Short mmCIF file of C-alpha atoms in Angstrom, two decimals:
data_model
loop_
_atom_site.label_atom_id
_atom_site.label_comp_id
_atom_site.label_asym_id
_atom_site.label_seq_id
_atom_site.Cartn_x
_atom_site.Cartn_y
_atom_site.Cartn_z
CA MET R 173 -10.43 39.18 158.20
CA ARG R 174 -10.91 37.33 154.75
CA PRO R 175 -13.25 39.15 152.58
CA ALA R 176 -16.54 37.37 151.73
CA ALA R 177 -16.71 35.55 148.36
CA VAL R 178 -18.61 37.58 145.78
CA GLY R 179 -21.30 35.80 143.73
CA LEU R 180 -20.63 36.42 140.12
CA CYS R 181 -24.26 37.12 139.27
CA VAL R 182 -26.51 40.26 138.44
CA ARG R 183 -29.65 41.38 139.93
CA VAL R 184 -31.47 44.05 137.62
CA VAL R 185 -34.16 46.32 139.10
CA HIS R 186 -36.26 48.66 137.13
CA PRO R 187 -40.06 49.30 136.88
CA ASP R 188 -40.08 48.20 133.31
CA LEU R 189 -39.30 44.58 134.43
CA ASP R 190 -42.71 43.62 135.25
CA PRO R 191 -43.05 39.87 135.81
CA ALA R 192 -46.73 39.82 134.59
CA LEU R 193 -45.79 40.75 130.96
CA PRO R 194 -45.95 37.85 128.44
CA MET R 195 -42.28 38.72 127.33
CA TRP R 196 -39.55 41.19 127.59
CA GLY R 197 -37.80 42.90 124.75
CA ASP R 198 -38.21 43.05 121.11
CA ALA R 199 -37.69 40.21 118.56
CA ALA R 200 -36.54 42.45 115.79
CA GLU R 201 -33.95 44.45 117.97
CA GLY R 202 -36.08 47.56 117.73
CA TRP R 203 -35.82 50.35 120.38
CA VAL R 204 -36.34 49.12 123.98
CA SER R 205 -35.74 50.82 127.33
CA PRO R 206 -32.27 50.63 128.87
CA ALA R 207 -33.52 48.06 131.32
CA LEU R 208 -34.81 45.76 128.55
CA ASP R 209 -31.48 46.42 126.73
CA TRP R 210 -29.51 45.29 129.53
CA VAL R 211 -31.45 42.20 130.29
CA GLY R 212 -31.51 41.21 126.65
CA THR R 213 -27.66 41.15 126.56
CA LEU R 214 -27.69 39.16 129.84
CA ALA R 215 -30.05 36.67 128.42
CA ALA R 216 -28.13 36.37 125.07
CA ALA R 217 -24.72 36.02 126.81
CA GLY R 218 -25.82 33.46 129.41
CA VAL R 219 -25.05 35.84 132.30
CA PRO R 220 -26.72 34.53 135.57
CA PHE R 221 -29.18 37.14 136.46
CA THR R 222 -32.60 37.77 137.98
CA ALA R 223 -34.66 40.93 137.31
CA GLY R 224 -37.73 42.68 138.71
CA PRO R 225 -39.45 45.90 139.09
CA ASP R 226 -38.64 46.80 142.64
CA ALA R 227 -36.44 46.27 145.61
CA VAL R 228 -38.52 43.15 146.57
CA SER R 229 -37.13 41.47 143.58
CA ASP R 230 -33.48 41.92 144.74
CA ASP R 231 -32.17 39.16 146.99
CA GLY R 232 -28.94 41.10 147.74
CA ARG R 233 -26.54 38.68 146.02
CA GLY R 234 -23.99 39.65 143.27
CA LEU R 235 -23.94 42.90 141.48
CA LEU R 236 -26.99 45.23 141.57
CA LEU R 237 -27.70 46.77 138.10
CA LEU R 238 -29.83 49.93 138.19
CA PRO R 239 -30.48 51.02 134.59
CA ASP R 240 -32.15 54.17 136.05
CA PRO R 241 -31.20 54.86 139.66
CA ASP R 242 -33.90 57.49 139.90
CA ALA R 243 -36.59 55.21 138.86
CA VAL R 244 -36.68 52.89 141.95
CA GLU R 245 -35.23 53.01 145.41
CA VAL R 246 -33.13 49.91 146.33
CA PRO R 247 -31.18 49.57 149.57
CA VAL R 248 -27.48 48.76 148.99
CA SER R 249 -25.29 46.92 151.51
CA PRO R 250 -21.76 48.38 151.95
CA GLY R 251 -19.23 47.02 149.50
CA ARG R 252 -21.80 45.59 147.23
CA PRO R 253 -20.92 46.04 143.54
CA VAL R 254 -23.29 48.36 141.76
CA VAL R 255 -23.63 49.35 138.12
CA VAL R 256 -25.88 52.31 137.16
CA GLY R 257 -27.14 53.85 133.92
CA PRO R 258 -27.85 52.55 130.41
CA PRO R 259 -25.73 49.93 128.84
CA PRO R 260 -22.70 50.83 126.56
CA VAL R 261 -22.76 49.87 123.02
CA GLY R 262 -22.04 46.18 122.18
CA ALA R 263 -22.11 43.05 124.16
CA GLN R 264 -18.38 42.96 124.78
CA ALA R 265 -18.33 46.46 126.32
CA ARG R 266 -21.37 45.54 128.53
CA LEU R 267 -19.75 42.32 129.89
CA ARG R 268 -16.56 44.32 130.66
CA VAL R 269 -18.47 46.84 132.58
CA LEU R 270 -19.93 43.91 134.73
CA ALA R 271 -16.64 42.08 135.08
CA GLN R 272 -14.94 45.32 136.10
CA ALA R 273 -17.47 45.85 139.02
CA LEU R 274 -17.58 42.23 140.15
CA GLY R 275 -13.94 41.36 139.69
CA ALA R 276 -14.83 38.64 137.02
CA LEU R 277 -17.69 37.12 135.16
CA VAL R 278 -18.28 33.63 134.02
CA VAL R 279 -20.61 32.81 131.05
CA PRO R 280 -21.10 29.98 128.49
CA ASP R 281 -18.36 30.45 125.78
CA LEU R 282 -20.56 31.42 122.87
CA ARG R 283 -17.80 33.04 120.70
CA GLY R 284 -17.57 31.98 117.06
CA VAL R 285 -20.85 30.00 117.36
CA LEU R 286 -22.99 29.93 114.13
CA LEU R 287 -26.48 28.36 114.75
CA LEU R 288 -27.69 26.57 111.67
CA ARG R 289 -31.44 26.89 110.80
CA LEU R 290 -32.82 25.08 107.76
CA ASP R 291 -36.58 25.73 107.18
CA ASP R 292 -39.32 23.84 105.57
CA PRO R 293 -38.44 20.28 105.17
CA GLY R 294 -41.60 18.05 105.20
CA ALA R 295 -43.88 21.13 104.41
CA ALA R 296 -46.20 21.28 101.39
CA VAL R 297 -45.46 24.84 100.53
CA LYS R 298 -43.00 23.55 97.96
CA CYS R 299 -45.80 21.82 96.17
CA HIS R 300 -48.60 24.54 96.25
CA LEU R 301 -47.26 28.08 96.32
CA ASP R 302 -46.57 28.98 92.69
CA TRP R 303 -43.79 31.37 93.05
CA TRP R 304 -42.09 29.16 95.67
CA LYS R 305 -42.53 25.77 93.94
CA HIS R 306 -39.47 23.66 93.67
CA GLY R 307 -38.40 19.99 93.31
CA ASP R 308 -36.87 17.70 96.00
CA VAL R 309 -33.56 18.26 97.50
CA GLU R 310 -31.31 15.53 95.98
CA PRO R 311 -29.75 13.09 98.24
CA ALA R 312 -26.34 14.19 97.08
CA SER R 313 -27.23 17.73 98.42
CA GLY R 314 -28.13 16.29 101.87
CA ALA R 315 -25.01 14.19 102.01
CA ALA R 316 -22.77 17.23 101.01
CA LEU R 317 -24.30 19.18 103.93
CA TRP R 318 -23.87 16.46 106.45
CA ASP R 319 -20.25 16.04 105.39
CA ALA R 320 -19.65 19.85 105.41
CA LEU R 321 -20.74 20.12 109.12
CA GLY R 322 -17.74 17.86 110.06
CA PRO R 323 -17.79 15.53 113.06
CA GLU R 324 -18.58 18.15 115.49
CA GLY R 325 -21.15 20.39 113.64
CA ALA R 326 -25.00 20.05 113.28
CA VAL R 327 -27.91 21.70 111.72
CA SER R 328 -31.36 22.36 113.19
CA LEU R 329 -33.96 21.04 110.69
CA PHE R 330 -37.11 23.30 111.29
CA CYS R 331 -39.55 20.81 109.79
CA CYS R 332 -43.27 20.32 109.41
CA THR R 333 -44.83 16.94 110.32
CA GLY R 334 -48.23 17.43 108.55
CA PHE R 335 -48.58 17.59 104.71
CA VAL R 336 -51.63 19.27 103.16
CA ARG R 337 -52.84 17.73 100.05
CA ASP R 338 -54.57 19.77 97.26
CA ASP R 339 -57.99 19.05 98.63
CA GLY R 340 -57.08 20.31 102.02
CA THR R 341 -56.61 17.00 103.62
CA VAL R 342 -53.80 16.83 106.24
CA VAL R 343 -51.64 13.64 106.26
CA ASP R 344 -48.59 12.42 107.84
CA SER R 345 -45.60 14.16 105.99
CA ARG R 346 -43.50 11.07 106.47
CA THR R 347 -46.08 8.95 104.81
CA GLU R 348 -46.64 11.45 101.89
CA ARG R 349 -42.85 12.19 101.28
CA PRO R 350 -40.91 9.05 102.40
CA ASP R 351 -37.73 9.90 100.44
CA GLU R 352 -37.45 13.34 101.77
CA TRP R 353 -37.73 12.09 105.25
CA ALA R 354 -35.35 9.25 104.69
CA GLU R 355 -32.73 11.93 103.89
CA LEU R 356 -33.59 13.95 107.04
CA ASP R 357 -33.41 10.78 109.18
CA GLU R 358 -29.90 10.12 107.69
CA GLY R 359 -28.75 13.41 108.86
CA VAL R 360 -30.13 12.70 112.40
CA ARG R 361 -28.68 9.21 112.35
CA ARG R 362 -25.24 10.76 111.56
CA GLY R 363 -25.62 13.21 114.39
CA ALA R 364 -25.44 16.10 111.99
CA ALA R 365 -29.14 17.07 112.13
CA VAL R 366 -31.63 17.64 114.84
CA LEU R 367 -35.46 17.98 114.24
CA GLU R 368 -37.11 21.26 115.49
CA CYS R 369 -40.46 22.84 115.12
CA HIS R 370 -41.71 24.90 112.12
CA GLY R 371 -45.18 24.33 112.85
CA HIS R 372 -47.42 21.23 112.05
CA THR R 373 -48.23 22.16 108.39
CA HIS R 374 -46.80 25.68 107.82
CA MET R 375 -50.31 26.37 106.48
CA ASP R 376 -53.52 28.09 107.62
CA PRO R 377 -55.11 25.78 110.03
CA ASP R 378 -58.38 25.98 108.12
CA THR R 379 -57.20 23.85 105.17
CA THR R 380 -60.78 23.52 103.99
CA ALA R 381 -60.98 27.29 103.30
CA TRP R 382 -57.49 27.19 101.73
CA ALA R 383 -58.62 24.46 99.39
CA ALA R 384 -61.62 26.36 98.29
CA ALA R 385 -59.87 29.75 97.83
CA PRO R 386 -59.22 31.00 94.28
CA ASP R 387 -55.85 32.42 95.40
CA LYS R 388 -54.65 29.25 97.15
CA HIS R 389 -51.66 28.85 94.93
CA THR R 390 -50.73 32.60 94.79
CA ALA R 391 -51.29 34.26 98.04
CA ASP R 392 -48.55 33.99 100.75
CA HIS R 393 -50.99 34.46 103.54
CA TRP R 394 -52.41 30.97 103.24
CA TYR R 395 -48.92 29.66 104.13
CA ARG R 396 -48.78 31.01 107.71
CA GLU R 397 -49.94 28.67 110.38
CA LEU R 398 -49.55 30.18 113.91
CA TRP R 399 -51.03 33.65 113.05
CA PRO R 400 -52.64 33.57 109.64
CA PRO R 401 -52.59 37.19 108.47
CA ARG R 402 -56.27 36.98 107.42
CA LEU R 403 -57.14 36.83 111.12
CA PRO R 404 -57.12 40.14 112.97
CA ALA R 405 -56.23 38.45 116.27
CA GLU R 406 -53.91 35.79 116.98
CA PRO R 407 -55.41 32.40 117.81
CA ASP R 408 -55.51 31.75 121.63
CA VAL R 409 -52.95 29.89 123.67
CA ALA R 410 -54.97 26.63 123.55
CA ALA R 411 -55.04 26.68 119.81
CA GLN R 412 -51.45 27.47 119.49
CA GLU R 413 -50.52 24.68 121.88
CA ALA R 414 -52.69 22.23 119.90
CA VAL R 415 -50.64 23.09 116.79
CA LEU R 416 -47.29 22.52 118.62
CA ARG R 417 -48.59 19.29 120.27
CA LYS R 418 -49.31 17.77 116.83
CA TRP R 419 -45.60 18.40 115.82
CA GLN R 420 -44.24 17.04 119.13
CA ASP R 421 -46.44 13.98 118.90
CA ARG R 422 -44.76 13.08 115.53
CA ALA R 423 -41.29 14.44 116.00
CA GLY R 424 -40.45 14.47 119.63
CA PRO R 425 -40.32 17.23 122.19
CA GLY R 426 -37.95 19.58 120.45
CA THR R 427 -36.17 22.52 121.95
CA SER R 428 -36.90 25.38 119.51
CA LEU R 429 -39.55 26.96 117.50
CA VAL R 430 -39.52 29.09 114.23
CA ALA R 431 -42.93 30.41 113.37
CA PRO R 432 -43.88 29.91 109.56
CA GLY R 433 -43.33 33.20 107.91
CA GLU R 434 -42.39 34.91 111.26
CA CYS R 435 -46.08 35.34 111.91
CA TRP R 436 -46.63 34.80 115.69
CA GLY R 437 -47.69 36.89 118.85
CA THR R 438 -47.62 36.53 122.59
CA ALA R 439 -50.02 33.65 122.52
CA THR R 440 -47.40 31.65 120.59
CA VAL R 441 -44.72 32.67 123.01
CA THR R 442 -46.86 31.33 125.98
CA ALA R 443 -47.90 28.22 124.21
CA ALA R 444 -44.20 27.37 123.23
CA ARG R 445 -43.09 27.91 126.78
CA ARG R 446 -45.96 25.67 128.07
CA ARG R 447 -45.00 22.99 125.58
CA GLY R 448 -41.52 22.84 127.04
CA PHE R 449 -39.65 24.60 124.19
CA ALA R 450 -36.52 26.48 125.36
CA LEU R 451 -35.96 28.90 122.38
CA LEU R 452 -37.94 30.86 119.79
CA ASN R 453 -36.12 32.35 116.78
CA SER R 454 -37.45 35.30 115.06
CA TRP R 455 -34.26 37.46 114.00
CA GLY R 456 -33.32 37.53 117.73
CA VAL R 457 -33.64 34.48 120.08
CA CYS R 458 -36.15 34.34 122.85
CA ARG R 459 -35.32 32.30 126.03
CA LEU R 460 -38.76 30.95 126.74
CA GLN R 461 -37.89 29.25 130.04
CA LEU R 462 -36.63 32.21 131.91
CA PRO R 463 -39.04 33.61 134.55
CA VAL R 464 -40.31 35.98 131.93
CA PRO R 465 -39.63 34.97 128.26
CA THR R 466 -36.82 37.33 127.18
CA TRP R 467 -35.54 38.40 123.82
CA SER R 468 -31.81 38.65 123.16
CA ARG R 469 -29.93 41.54 122.17
CA GLY R 470 -27.00 41.30 119.82
CA ILE R 471 -27.99 37.94 118.20
CA SER R 472 -28.78 38.34 114.53
CA SER R 473 -30.23 36.04 111.90
CA PRO R 474 -28.78 36.77 108.51
CA TYR R 475 -29.47 34.55 105.53
CA LEU R 476 -26.89 31.84 105.20
CA ASP R 477 -25.47 33.31 101.96
CA GLU R 478 -24.88 36.73 103.78
CA ALA R 479 -21.77 35.73 105.66
CA ASP R 480 -20.18 38.89 107.47
CA PRO R 481 -17.83 38.93 110.46
CA VAL R 482 -20.02 41.72 112.03
CA HIS R 483 -22.59 39.14 113.03
CA LEU R 484 -19.95 37.37 115.29
CA SER R 485 -17.92 40.44 116.36
CA GLU R 486 -19.36 40.75 119.80
CA GLY R 487 -18.77 37.18 121.03
CA LEU R 488 -22.51 36.15 120.68
CA PRO R 489 -23.95 33.61 118.42
CA ALA R 490 -25.36 34.34 115.00
CA VAL R 491 -28.15 32.37 113.28
CA GLY R 492 -27.43 31.42 109.65
CA TYR R 493 -30.85 30.42 108.10
CA TRP R 494 -31.89 29.17 104.64
CA HIS R 495 -34.61 26.94 103.11
CA ASP R 496 -34.64 23.66 101.72
CA ARG R 497 -35.51 25.43 98.35
CA ASP R 498 -31.95 26.88 98.15
CA MET R 499 -30.46 23.42 98.14
CA ALA R 500 -33.10 22.21 95.59
CA LEU R 501 -32.39 25.04 93.25
CA HIS R 502 -28.60 25.50 93.73
CA GLY R 503 -27.35 22.00 94.17
CA GLU R 504 -25.01 20.18 96.39
CA ARG R 505 -22.23 22.79 96.49
CA TRP R 506 -24.45 25.65 97.64
CA ALA R 507 -24.68 24.92 101.40
CA PRO R 508 -20.98 23.72 101.90
CA ALA R 509 -19.84 26.89 99.99
CA GLN R 510 -21.83 29.05 102.46
CA LEU R 511 -20.56 27.30 105.54
CA ALA R 512 -17.00 27.77 104.22
CA ALA R 513 -17.68 31.47 103.90
CA TRP R 514 -18.85 31.70 107.36
CA LYS R 515 -15.77 29.97 108.58
CA ASP R 516 -13.81 32.55 106.86
CA CYS R 517 -15.66 35.28 108.84
CA GLY R 518 -14.90 33.64 112.14
CA ALA R 519 -17.57 30.93 112.69
CA GLN R 520 -15.57 28.32 114.66
CA ARG R 521 -18.43 26.19 115.82
CA LEU R 522 -21.49 25.06 113.84
CA TRP R 523 -24.30 24.48 116.27
CA SER R 524 -27.91 23.12 116.09
CA PHE R 525 -30.32 24.97 118.38
CA ASP R 526 -30.45 22.37 121.05
CA ARG R 527 -26.81 23.01 121.88
CA LEU R 528 -27.60 26.70 122.70
CA ALA R 529 -30.57 25.46 124.77
CA THR R 530 -28.07 23.32 126.61
CA ALA R 531 -25.68 26.15 127.15
CA TYR R 532 -28.41 28.23 128.60
CA ARG R 533 -30.33 25.53 130.56
CA THR R 534 -28.03 25.42 133.68
CA PRO R 535 -27.27 28.99 134.91
CA VAL R 536 -23.54 29.32 135.77
CA GLU R 537 -23.01 29.64 139.59
CA ALA R 538 -19.48 31.05 140.22
CA VAL R 539 -17.89 33.02 142.94
CA LEU R 540 -14.81 35.25 143.18
CA ASP R 541 -13.17 34.02 146.44
CA ALA R 542 -9.75 35.53 147.53
CA GLY R 543 -9.12 36.62 143.90
CA GLU R 544 -9.93 33.19 142.46
CA VAL R 545 -12.80 32.29 140.28
CA ARG R 546 -14.43 29.19 141.58
CA VAL R 547 -17.23 27.60 139.50
CA VAL R 548 -19.89 25.81 141.58
CA THR R 549 -22.41 24.86 139.03
CA ARG R 550 -22.01 24.86 135.20
CA PRO R 551 -23.82 24.00 131.96
CA ALA R 552 -22.58 21.10 129.90
CA THR R 553 -20.69 23.43 127.66
CA PRO R 554 -17.40 25.40 127.74
CA LEU R 555 -17.14 28.47 129.80
CA ARG R 556 -15.51 31.90 129.35
CA VAL R 557 -14.13 33.95 132.18
CA VAL R 558 -14.36 37.64 131.59
CA LEU R 559 -11.86 39.74 133.47
CA PRO R 560 -11.62 43.29 134.16
CA ASP R 561 -9.41 45.31 131.62
#
C-alpha cells in the first residue's frame, strides 16, 4: 500500500499562543517562551504553519510541534511527525529539525537577502531639530545609489508625506520640497526604489504645541509621531489609523511601516494591520497579516555601515538601515561603499521590503509524496528545499 503524502507544514500548540493577543513575540529579540521562539523562526523563514493554545487549533495536518508537551494534551494519530521541546540555537538548526521529522521542508529562499531601509525622505526633521539638521541629498548621491543597486536591486524609501513648517502648519511634502521628491521619484521610475511609510510627518501630531514649545528645536521627543514620548499612553487605534491613512492617501497603499524613532505600541500594530500593511520593522520584522501579528526571530537590523556576515549566517534576511542624513553628510560614495561591504559579507540580493512581503504573502503548500517533494502552491519568489542531514 502506497504511504500517504505528507503535508510539509507545521502545527504548533502551546497555551502561550493565545489568538486574542495583539501580537506574538518581541520586536527587540528579548527573551520569549520556547513556543514564541519557535513561532518567530517559522514566521521569519516563511515556513507554512498555524499555531494555537490547545488541541482544537490543530487540524491534524503536517508536523505537530509541541514546545512543552506537558503544557497541553493533543491527540496524535499514528505515524504523524512530532517534534517536542524548545528550539535549538539558530534558524538553520531549527529548520533541520523540522526537515528531519517531515522528510523535507520547502520555504522561500531568503538566503543572502539584505533588506534596504532608507529613513526620513520628505520629513521636516532635517530642518528643525538642531543636532540633526542637514542639507539636501545631492542628486549625484541619489543617482549613485540607484546605480549601485544594479538592475535587480531596490531600496525601500521610508518617507513622510507631510511637512511641518516652523509655525506648525502641515503641508504636502511634495509641494514644499519638489527637488527632493523629484529625486525620489526618479528612483521609483528606475525600479530602484519603493515608497514605504515612516509616518505622515515624523513629528508629534500636536504641531501647534510643538510650534509654541521653547524646546521645539532641541528635544527629540517632539519628533516622534505614532507614540509621542510626552504621552503616558499610546494614541488609540483610530488615531493611529488616521496617521497611516494620510500617508496612504498621498503615497499609495504601501506594504511596510517603520515608526519614527521606534516609538510605537500595540495600537500601532493593530492600525497597520487594518490599513493593509504587511510588515512592521523595529529591529525584527513583524508579519502583520498572519492570524496574530508575529515578530520574527533571527532577523536583525544593523546600521548600513555595520556590515557583518553574522547577520546573514542563518539563512534569514537582514535589514540594513540608514538615513538620508548619511548621504547628505558623506556624499555620493557613502551608500555604494556600504553596499559593497555587505556584498563582501554574503549579501547576494538587495531587496526592498515589498519583495519580502511578496515572499511571505502566499504560503508554500508542498507535500512529500513517495519520497518526492511536490509543490502545489508557491509565492512569486524562488524556493528552498531543506532536506534532512
